[in-house]
């Protein structure tokens, strides 16, 4: 196939030619030059880095049977009913528009009604369907790229469920999966009705997003006049539900078009696994083990929502000490040190402690091994945020 030259510099065409040659063993009809350019753009036109990213992704696709997931995998009923998302229509260039009512994602309920693997597979299936539609639209409109548009509605969003660490970890894992395996498919992302606390949540996930993704994201507060205009600049009214400024309704007159866009919602307890353990015995809350490499540090972020919450920790290392400290960042982005970073002889005895916290804020627990140029440190740790005695996190009420 002749190289794609439109819009490419000489260096970029050379990088494409080199990548095409290096991955000639992966040739398939759907892996054309535009497909290869996705990986090159994601790696700043470094053909070696793009090749590594592509091969790693293809291994991931094989491990998760991604090529068969649309035809062979049937999601559990709870995910079919309560996983919020749906394609409402197409933008002016023909790209499919997916709407995600994020507040409808009952992360606690889903992770106690479906396995983590099935939760991941449901996300993969959603992305693969979206990409399939984008490919069909590309051919229909003779477009250059297969791209998608996302509208993420944060109306009614609460950060509270994501103070439960497995929930936050699940979201970050999905972001990392998307960035590693679906580069350059995003045409535009509109995050609308973002509450003030959203800036705190976004500051946590932002480091996991690549620059090329961040450039496509536009964030709007609860100002319908502004975000509706932005949507209508790129999406015709008849391709957009009335709720988002368009003219589309369901046959029954539903202005949010919930027949097309599943709203999610609270998962009924009847879907829960037969035995939902107490926090202390729940496998989600087991201690973790990692290696902090020499000259490196481990930073763990925790959301604190209420005054009087307690950040509790216990950790130990093998063979040698490590530095430990805690930082606090408030909604305005101001950062202070609550526990100065200092060396702890946790290789001699486990270190335990607690810290009264105020929120909303992000507390970052730091294990610092930058002072060690010779030794990596194996670390065992268990850290969690406990709400105040008179305060109950949403997940705590689900026994």
CSV table of C-alpha atoms in Angstrom, one decimal:
chain,number,residue,atom,x,y,z
A,1,UNK,CA,0.0,0.0,0.0
A,2,UNK,CA,1.3,3.4,-0.9
A,3,UNK,CA,2.2,5.6,2.1
A,4,UNK,CA,-0.3,8.2,3.3
A,5,UNK,CA,1.2,11.5,2.6
A,6,UNK,CA,-1.6,13.9,3.2
A,7,UNK,CA,-0.7,16.2,6.1
A,8,UNK,CA,2.6,14.4,6.8
A,9,UNK,CA,6.1,15.9,6.9
A,10,UNK,CA,9.0,14.1,5.3
A,11,UNK,CA,10.1,12.8,8.7
A,12,UNK,CA,6.6,11.6,9.5
A,13,UNK,CA,6.4,9.7,6.1
A,14,UNK,CA,9.8,8.2,6.8
A,15,UNK,CA,8.6,7.1,10.3
A,16,UNK,CA,5.4,5.5,8.7
A,17,UNK,CA,7.5,3.7,6.1
A,18,UNK,CA,9.8,2.3,8.8
A,19,UNK,CA,6.9,1.2,11.1
A,20,UNK,CA,5.2,-0.4,8.1
A,21,UNK,CA,8.3,-2.4,7.4
A,22,UNK,CA,8.9,-3.4,11.0
A,23,UNK,CA,5.4,-4.7,11.5
A,24,UNK,CA,5.0,-6.4,8.1
A,25,UNK,CA,4.4,-9.7,9.9
A,26,UNK,CA,1.2,-8.2,11.3
A,27,UNK,CA,-0.3,-7.3,7.9
A,28,UNK,CA,-4.1,-7.5,7.7
A,29,UNK,CA,-6.6,-5.7,5.5
A,30,UNK,CA,-7.8,-3.5,8.3
A,31,UNK,CA,-4.3,-2.5,9.4
A,32,UNK,CA,-3.7,0.1,6.7
A,33,UNK,CA,-1.5,3.2,6.9
A,34,UNK,CA,-4.2,5.1,8.8
A,35,UNK,CA,-4.2,2.4,11.4
A,36,UNK,CA,-0.5,2.6,11.7
A,37,UNK,CA,-0.6,6.4,12.0
A,38,UNK,CA,-2.7,6.0,15.2
A,39,UNK,CA,0.1,4.3,16.9
A,40,UNK,CA,2.7,6.7,15.5
A,41,UNK,CA,0.8,9.8,16.6
A,42,UNK,CA,0.4,8.3,20.1
A,43,UNK,CA,4.2,7.9,20.3
A,44,UNK,CA,5.2,11.2,18.6
A,45,UNK,CA,6.2,9.5,15.4
A,46,UNK,CA,8.8,7.3,17.1
A,47,UNK,CA,8.5,4.1,15.0
A,48,UNK,CA,10.3,1.9,17.6
A,49,UNK,CA,8.1,3.1,20.4
A,50,UNK,CA,5.0,2.8,18.2
A,51,UNK,CA,5.9,-0.7,17.2
A,52,UNK,CA,6.3,-1.7,20.9
A,53,UNK,CA,3.0,-0.1,21.8
A,54,UNK,CA,1.2,-1.9,18.9
A,55,UNK,CA,2.7,-5.3,19.6
A,56,UNK,CA,1.9,-5.0,23.3
A,57,UNK,CA,-1.7,-4.1,22.4
A,58,UNK,CA,-2.1,-7.0,20.0
A,59,UNK,CA,-0.9,-9.4,22.8
A,60,UNK,CA,-3.5,-7.8,25.1
A,61,UNK,CA,-6.2,-8.3,22.5
A,62,UNK,CA,-5.3,-12.0,22.3
A,63,UNK,CA,-5.3,-12.4,26.1
A,64,UNK,CA,-8.8,-10.9,26.3
A,65,UNK,CA,-10.2,-12.4,23.1
A,66,UNK,CA,-11.0,-8.9,21.9
A,67,UNK,CA,-11.6,-9.9,18.3
A,68,UNK,CA,-14.3,-12.3,19.3
A,69,UNK,CA,-15.9,-10.2,22.1
A,70,UNK,CA,-18.7,-8.6,20.0
A,71,UNK,CA,-19.9,-12.0,18.7
A,72,UNK,CA,-19.0,-14.5,21.4
A,73,UNK,CA,-19.3,-12.8,24.8
A,74,UNK,CA,-22.7,-12.1,26.4
A,75,UNK,CA,-22.5,-9.7,29.4
A,76,UNK,CA,-24.2,-10.6,32.7
A,77,UNK,CA,-27.7,-9.1,32.9
A,78,UNK,CA,-26.6,-6.6,35.6
A,79,UNK,CA,-24.1,-5.1,33.2
A,80,UNK,CA,-26.5,-5.1,30.3
A,81,UNK,CA,-29.0,-3.1,32.4
A,82,UNK,CA,-26.9,-0.9,34.6
A,83,UNK,CA,-23.7,0.0,32.5
A,84,UNK,CA,-24.6,3.6,31.5
A,85,UNK,CA,-23.8,4.5,27.9
A,86,UNK,CA,-25.2,4.5,24.4
A,87,UNK,CA,-24.8,6.0,20.9
A,88,UNK,CA,-27.3,8.7,20.3
A,89,UNK,CA,-26.4,9.7,16.7
A,90,UNK,CA,-23.5,11.1,14.6
A,91,UNK,CA,-21.7,14.4,14.4
A,92,UNK,CA,-21.6,16.5,11.2
A,93,UNK,CA,-18.6,14.5,9.9
A,94,UNK,CA,-20.3,11.2,10.5
A,95,UNK,CA,-18.5,10.2,13.7
A,96,UNK,CA,-20.7,8.2,16.2
A,97,UNK,CA,-21.6,10.2,19.3
A,98,UNK,CA,-21.6,8.2,22.6
A,99,UNK,CA,-23.3,9.6,25.6
A,100,UNK,CA,-22.1,8.5,29.1
A,101,UNK,CA,-24.4,9.6,32.0
A,102,UNK,CA,-21.5,9.2,34.5
A,103,UNK,CA,-23.6,9.7,37.6
A,104,UNK,CA,-25.6,6.6,36.6
A,105,UNK,CA,-22.5,4.4,37.1
A,106,UNK,CA,-23.1,2.6,40.4
A,107,UNK,CA,-19.5,1.5,40.8
A,108,UNK,CA,-20.0,-0.1,44.2
A,109,UNK,CA,-23.1,-2.1,43.0
A,110,UNK,CA,-21.5,-3.3,39.8
A,111,UNK,CA,-18.3,-4.4,41.4
A,112,UNK,CA,-20.3,-6.4,43.9
A,113,UNK,CA,-22.6,-7.9,41.2
A,114,UNK,CA,-20.1,-8.7,38.4
A,115,UNK,CA,-16.5,-9.8,38.5
A,116,UNK,CA,-13.8,-7.2,37.8
A,117,UNK,CA,-13.0,-9.1,34.6
A,118,UNK,CA,-16.5,-8.9,33.3
A,119,UNK,CA,-16.6,-5.2,34.2
A,120,UNK,CA,-13.5,-4.8,32.1
A,121,UNK,CA,-14.9,-6.9,29.3
A,122,UNK,CA,-18.1,-4.8,29.3
A,123,UNK,CA,-15.9,-1.7,28.7
A,124,UNK,CA,-14.0,-3.4,26.0
A,125,UNK,CA,-17.2,-4.6,24.3
A,126,UNK,CA,-18.5,-1.0,24.4
A,127,UNK,CA,-15.3,0.4,22.9
A,128,UNK,CA,-15.2,-2.3,20.2
A,129,UNK,CA,-18.8,-1.6,19.2
A,130,UNK,CA,-18.1,2.1,19.1
A,131,UNK,CA,-15.0,1.5,16.9
A,132,UNK,CA,-16.9,-0.8,14.6
A,133,UNK,CA,-19.6,1.8,14.0
A,134,UNK,CA,-16.8,4.4,13.5
A,135,UNK,CA,-15.2,2.2,10.8
A,136,UNK,CA,-18.5,1.8,9.1
A,137,UNK,CA,-19.1,5.6,9.2
A,138,UNK,CA,-15.6,6.2,7.8
A,139,UNK,CA,-16.3,4.0,4.8
A,140,UNK,CA,-19.8,5.5,4.3
A,141,UNK,CA,-18.5,9.1,4.4
A,142,UNK,CA,-15.2,8.4,2.7
A,143,UNK,CA,-13.5,9.9,5.7
A,144,UNK,CA,-9.8,9.8,6.5
A,145,UNK,CA,-10.1,8.5,10.0
A,146,UNK,CA,-12.4,6.4,12.1
A,147,UNK,CA,-13.1,8.6,15.1
A,148,UNK,CA,-15.7,8.9,17.9
A,149,UNK,CA,-17.2,11.8,19.8
A,150,UNK,CA,-18.0,11.4,23.6
A,151,UNK,CA,-20.4,13.4,25.7
A,152,UNK,CA,-19.8,12.7,29.4
A,153,UNK,CA,-22.6,14.1,31.5
A,154,UNK,CA,-21.5,14.7,35.1
A,155,UNK,CA,-24.9,16.0,36.2
A,156,UNK,CA,-25.6,14.6,39.7
A,157,UNK,CA,-22.0,13.3,40.0
A,158,UNK,CA,-20.9,12.4,43.5
A,159,UNK,CA,-17.2,11.8,44.3
A,160,UNK,CA,-18.2,9.8,47.4
A,161,UNK,CA,-18.3,6.3,45.9
A,162,UNK,CA,-14.7,6.8,44.5
A,163,UNK,CA,-13.4,7.3,48.1
A,164,UNK,CA,-13.7,3.5,48.1
A,165,UNK,CA,-10.2,2.7,46.7
A,166,UNK,CA,-11.2,-0.3,44.5
A,167,UNK,CA,-13.6,2.0,42.7
A,168,UNK,CA,-11.0,4.6,41.9
A,169,UNK,CA,-8.5,1.8,40.9
A,170,UNK,CA,-11.1,0.3,38.5
A,171,UNK,CA,-11.6,3.7,36.8
A,172,UNK,CA,-7.9,4.3,36.5
A,173,UNK,CA,-7.3,0.8,35.2
A,174,UNK,CA,-9.9,1.4,32.4
A,175,UNK,CA,-8.3,4.7,31.5
A,176,UNK,CA,-4.9,3.0,31.2
A,177,UNK,CA,-6.5,0.2,29.1
A,178,UNK,CA,-8.1,2.7,26.8
A,179,UNK,CA,-4.9,4.8,26.4
A,180,UNK,CA,-2.7,1.7,25.7
A,181,UNK,CA,-5.1,0.0,23.2
A,182,UNK,CA,-7.3,2.7,21.6
A,183,UNK,CA,-5.0,5.5,20.6
A,184,UNK,CA,-6.2,8.4,18.5
A,185,UNK,CA,-9.8,7.3,18.0
A,186,UNK,CA,-11.2,10.3,20.0
A,187,UNK,CA,-12.3,13.2,17.8
A,188,UNK,CA,-13.8,15.2,20.7
A,189,UNK,CA,-14.9,14.7,24.3
A,190,UNK,CA,-17.3,17.1,26.0
A,191,UNK,CA,-17.5,16.8,29.8
A,192,UNK,CA,-20.6,18.7,30.8
A,193,UNK,CA,-22.3,19.8,34.0
A,194,UNK,CA,-19.0,19.3,35.9
A,195,UNK,CA,-19.5,20.2,39.6
A,196,UNK,CA,-16.8,22.0,41.6
A,197,UNK,CA,-15.6,18.8,43.1
A,198,UNK,CA,-15.0,17.3,39.6
A,199,UNK,CA,-11.7,19.3,39.4
A,200,UNK,CA,-10.5,17.2,42.4
A,201,UNK,CA,-11.4,14.0,40.7
A,202,UNK,CA,-10.0,15.0,37.4
A,203,UNK,CA,-6.6,16.0,39.0
A,204,UNK,CA,-6.3,12.3,40.0
A,205,UNK,CA,-7.0,10.8,36.6
A,206,UNK,CA,-5.3,13.4,34.5
A,207,UNK,CA,-1.8,12.0,34.9
A,208,UNK,CA,-3.0,8.8,33.3
A,209,UNK,CA,-4.2,10.5,30.2
A,210,UNK,CA,-1.9,11.2,27.3
A,211,UNK,CA,-1.4,14.7,25.9
A,212,UNK,CA,-3.2,13.8,22.6
A,213,UNK,CA,-6.3,12.7,24.6
A,214,UNK,CA,-6.2,15.8,26.9
A,215,UNK,CA,-6.2,18.1,23.8
A,216,UNK,CA,-9.5,16.6,22.7
A,217,UNK,CA,-11.3,17.2,26.1
A,218,UNK,CA,-13.4,20.2,26.8
A,219,UNK,CA,-14.9,20.7,30.3
A,220,UNK,CA,-18.0,22.7,30.9
A,221,UNK,CA,-19.5,23.6,34.3
A,222,UNK,CA,-23.3,23.5,34.9
A,223,UNK,CA,-24.0,26.1,32.2
A,224,UNK,CA,-26.3,24.6,29.6
A,225,UNK,CA,-26.0,27.7,27.4
A,226,UNK,CA,-22.3,27.2,26.8
A,227,UNK,CA,-22.1,23.4,26.5
A,228,UNK,CA,-25.3,23.1,24.3
A,229,UNK,CA,-23.8,25.7,21.9
A,230,UNK,CA,-20.5,23.7,21.8
A,231,UNK,CA,-22.4,20.5,21.0
A,232,UNK,CA,-24.6,22.0,18.3
A,233,UNK,CA,-21.6,23.5,16.6
A,234,UNK,CA,-20.5,20.0,15.8
A,235,UNK,CA,-23.7,17.9,16.0
A,236,UNK,CA,-26.9,18.5,14.1
A,237,UNK,CA,-30.0,18.9,16.4
A,238,UNK,CA,-31.7,15.8,15.0
A,239,UNK,CA,-28.7,13.7,16.1
A,240,UNK,CA,-28.8,14.9,19.7
A,241,UNK,CA,-31.4,14.3,22.5
A,242,UNK,CA,-33.5,17.2,23.6
A,243,UNK,CA,-31.9,17.0,27.0
A,244,UNK,CA,-28.6,17.9,25.4
A,245,UNK,CA,-29.9,20.7,23.2
A,246,UNK,CA,-31.1,18.7,20.2
A,247,UNK,CA,-34.5,17.7,18.9
A,248,UNK,CA,-34.3,13.9,19.3
A,249,UNK,CA,-36.7,12.0,21.6
A,250,UNK,CA,-37.6,8.4,22.1
A,251,UNK,CA,-40.9,7.2,20.6
A,252,UNK,CA,-42.5,7.7,24.0
A,253,UNK,CA,-41.3,11.3,24.2
A,254,UNK,CA,-38.3,10.7,26.5
A,255,UNK,CA,-36.0,13.7,26.0
A,256,UNK,CA,-33.0,11.8,27.3
A,257,UNK,CA,-33.5,9.0,24.8
A,258,UNK,CA,-33.0,6.3,27.4
A,259,UNK,CA,-33.9,3.6,24.8
A,260,UNK,CA,-30.6,4.5,23.0
A,261,UNK,CA,-28.6,5.8,26.0
A,262,UNK,CA,-28.8,3.5,29.0
A,263,UNK,CA,-29.0,5.7,32.1
A,264,UNK,CA,-27.5,3.1,34.6
A,265,UNK,CA,-28.7,3.8,38.1
A,266,UNK,CA,-28.5,2.1,41.5
A,267,UNK,CA,-28.0,-1.7,41.1
A,268,UNK,CA,-30.6,-3.6,43.1
A,269,UNK,CA,-29.2,-5.7,45.9
A,270,UNK,CA,-30.8,-8.8,44.3
A,271,UNK,CA,-27.9,-8.8,41.9
A,272,UNK,CA,-25.2,-8.8,44.6
A,273,UNK,CA,-23.1,-11.8,45.1
A,274,UNK,CA,-24.5,-14.0,47.8
A,275,UNK,CA,-21.8,-13.0,50.2
A,276,UNK,CA,-20.6,-9.4,50.4
A,277,UNK,CA,-17.9,-9.5,53.0
A,278,UNK,CA,-17.2,-6.8,55.6
A,279,UNK,CA,-14.5,-4.4,54.8
A,280,UNK,CA,-11.9,-6.2,56.8
A,281,UNK,CA,-12.4,-9.5,55.1
A,282,UNK,CA,-13.3,-8.2,51.6
A,283,UNK,CA,-10.7,-9.3,49.1
A,284,UNK,CA,-10.8,-5.7,47.7
A,285,UNK,CA,-9.3,-4.6,51.0
A,286,UNK,CA,-6.4,-7.0,51.3
A,287,UNK,CA,-2.9,-5.5,51.8
A,288,UNK,CA,-0.7,-4.9,48.7
A,289,UNK,CA,2.9,-5.7,47.9
A,290,UNK,CA,5.0,-3.8,45.5
A,291,UNK,CA,8.7,-2.9,44.8
A,292,UNK,CA,9.7,0.7,45.0
A,293,UNK,CA,12.7,0.9,42.6
A,294,UNK,CA,16.0,2.5,43.5
A,295,UNK,CA,15.9,6.3,42.9
A,296,UNK,CA,12.1,6.2,42.5
A,297,UNK,CA,9.0,6.8,44.7
A,298,UNK,CA,5.5,5.4,45.1
A,299,UNK,CA,2.6,7.9,45.4
A,300,UNK,CA,-0.8,6.7,46.4
A,301,UNK,CA,-3.8,9.1,46.2
A,302,UNK,CA,-6.8,9.0,48.5
A,303,UNK,CA,-10.0,11.0,48.3
A,304,UNK,CA,-11.2,12.4,51.7
A,305,UNK,CA,-14.7,13.9,51.6
A,306,UNK,CA,-15.8,14.6,55.2
A,307,UNK,CA,-14.4,16.4,58.2
A,308,UNK,CA,-13.3,13.9,60.9
A,309,UNK,CA,-12.3,11.1,58.4
A,310,UNK,CA,-9.3,9.1,59.3
A,311,UNK,CA,-6.5,8.0,57.0
A,312,UNK,CA,-5.0,4.8,58.5
A,313,UNK,CA,-1.9,2.9,57.4
A,314,UNK,CA,0.3,0.0,58.2
A,315,UNK,CA,3.4,-0.9,56.2
A,316,UNK,CA,6.7,-2.7,56.3
A,317,UNK,CA,9.6,-3.2,54.0
A,318,UNK,CA,12.1,-6.0,53.5
A,319,UNK,CA,15.8,-5.5,54.4
A,320,UNK,CA,16.1,-1.7,54.4
A,321,UNK,CA,14.3,1.4,55.5
A,322,UNK,CA,12.3,3.8,53.3
A,323,UNK,CA,11.0,7.4,53.5
A,324,UNK,CA,7.4,8.0,54.2
A,325,UNK,CA,5.2,11.2,54.2
A,326,UNK,CA,1.7,12.5,53.4
A,327,UNK,CA,0.7,15.5,51.3
A,328,UNK,CA,-2.7,17.2,51.1
A,329,UNK,CA,-4.2,19.0,48.1
A,330,UNK,CA,-7.5,20.9,48.4
A,331,UNK,CA,-10.1,21.8,45.8
A,332,UNK,CA,-8.2,24.9,44.8
A,333,UNK,CA,-5.1,22.9,44.0
A,334,UNK,CA,-3.1,24.2,47.1
A,335,UNK,CA,-0.8,21.5,48.5
A,336,UNK,CA,0.5,21.3,52.1
A,337,UNK,CA,2.6,18.7,53.9
A,338,UNK,CA,0.7,16.9,56.7
A,339,UNK,CA,3.3,14.3,57.5
A,340,UNK,CA,6.8,15.4,56.6
A,341,UNK,CA,8.7,12.9,54.5
A,342,UNK,CA,11.2,11.1,56.7
A,343,UNK,CA,13.0,7.8,56.9
A,344,UNK,CA,11.2,5.0,58.7
A,345,UNK,CA,12.9,1.8,59.9
A,346,UNK,CA,9.9,-0.3,58.8
A,347,UNK,CA,12.2,-3.2,57.9
A,348,UNK,CA,12.7,-3.7,61.7
A,349,UNK,CA,9.0,-3.4,62.7
A,350,UNK,CA,5.8,-2.6,60.9
A,351,UNK,CA,4.8,1.0,60.9
A,352,UNK,CA,1.2,1.9,61.8
A,353,UNK,CA,-0.5,5.2,62.2
A,354,UNK,CA,-3.5,7.4,61.5
A,355,UNK,CA,-4.2,11.0,60.6
A,356,UNK,CA,-7.4,13.1,61.2
A,357,UNK,CA,-8.4,14.5,57.8
A,358,UNK,CA,-10.5,17.2,56.4
A,359,UNK,CA,-12.2,17.3,53.1
A,360,UNK,CA,-12.9,17.4,50.3
A,361,UNK,CA,-9.3,17.0,49.5
A,362,UNK,CA,-6.8,14.5,48.1
A,363,UNK,CA,-4.2,13.0,50.4
A,364,UNK,CA,-1.1,11.6,48.8
A,365,UNK,CA,0.8,8.9,50.7
A,366,UNK,CA,4.4,8.9,49.6
A,367,UNK,CA,6.9,6.1,49.9
A,368,UNK,CA,10.2,7.7,48.8
A,369,UNK,CA,13.2,5.7,47.7
A,370,UNK,CA,14.9,8.4,45.7
A,371,UNK,CA,17.8,8.6,48.2
A,372,UNK,CA,18.8,5.0,47.4
A,373,UNK,CA,20.8,4.6,44.3
A,374,UNK,CA,21.7,0.9,44.9
A,375,UNK,CA,18.7,-0.8,46.4
A,376,UNK,CA,15.1,-1.3,45.4
A,377,UNK,CA,12.7,-1.8,48.4
A,378,UNK,CA,10.0,-4.5,48.6
A,379,UNK,CA,7.1,-2.9,50.4
A,380,UNK,CA,3.9,-4.3,52.0
A,381,UNK,CA,1.2,-1.8,52.8
A,382,UNK,CA,-2.5,-1.5,53.8
A,383,UNK,CA,-4.0,2.0,53.6
A,384,UNK,CA,-7.6,3.2,53.8
A,385,UNK,CA,-9.8,6.1,54.6
A,386,UNK,CA,-12.4,5.7,57.3
A,387,UNK,CA,-15.4,8.1,57.4
A,388,UNK,CA,-16.3,9.8,60.7
A,389,UNK,CA,-18.3,7.8,63.2
A,390,UNK,CA,-21.4,9.8,62.3
A,391,UNK,CA,-20.8,9.8,58.6
A,392,UNK,CA,-21.5,6.9,56.3
A,393,UNK,CA,-20.1,6.5,52.8
A,394,UNK,CA,-22.6,5.2,50.3
A,395,UNK,CA,-20.7,1.9,50.0
A,396,UNK,CA,-20.8,1.4,53.8
A,397,UNK,CA,-24.5,1.1,53.9
A,398,UNK,CA,-24.5,-1.9,51.5
A,399,UNK,CA,-23.9,-4.8,53.8
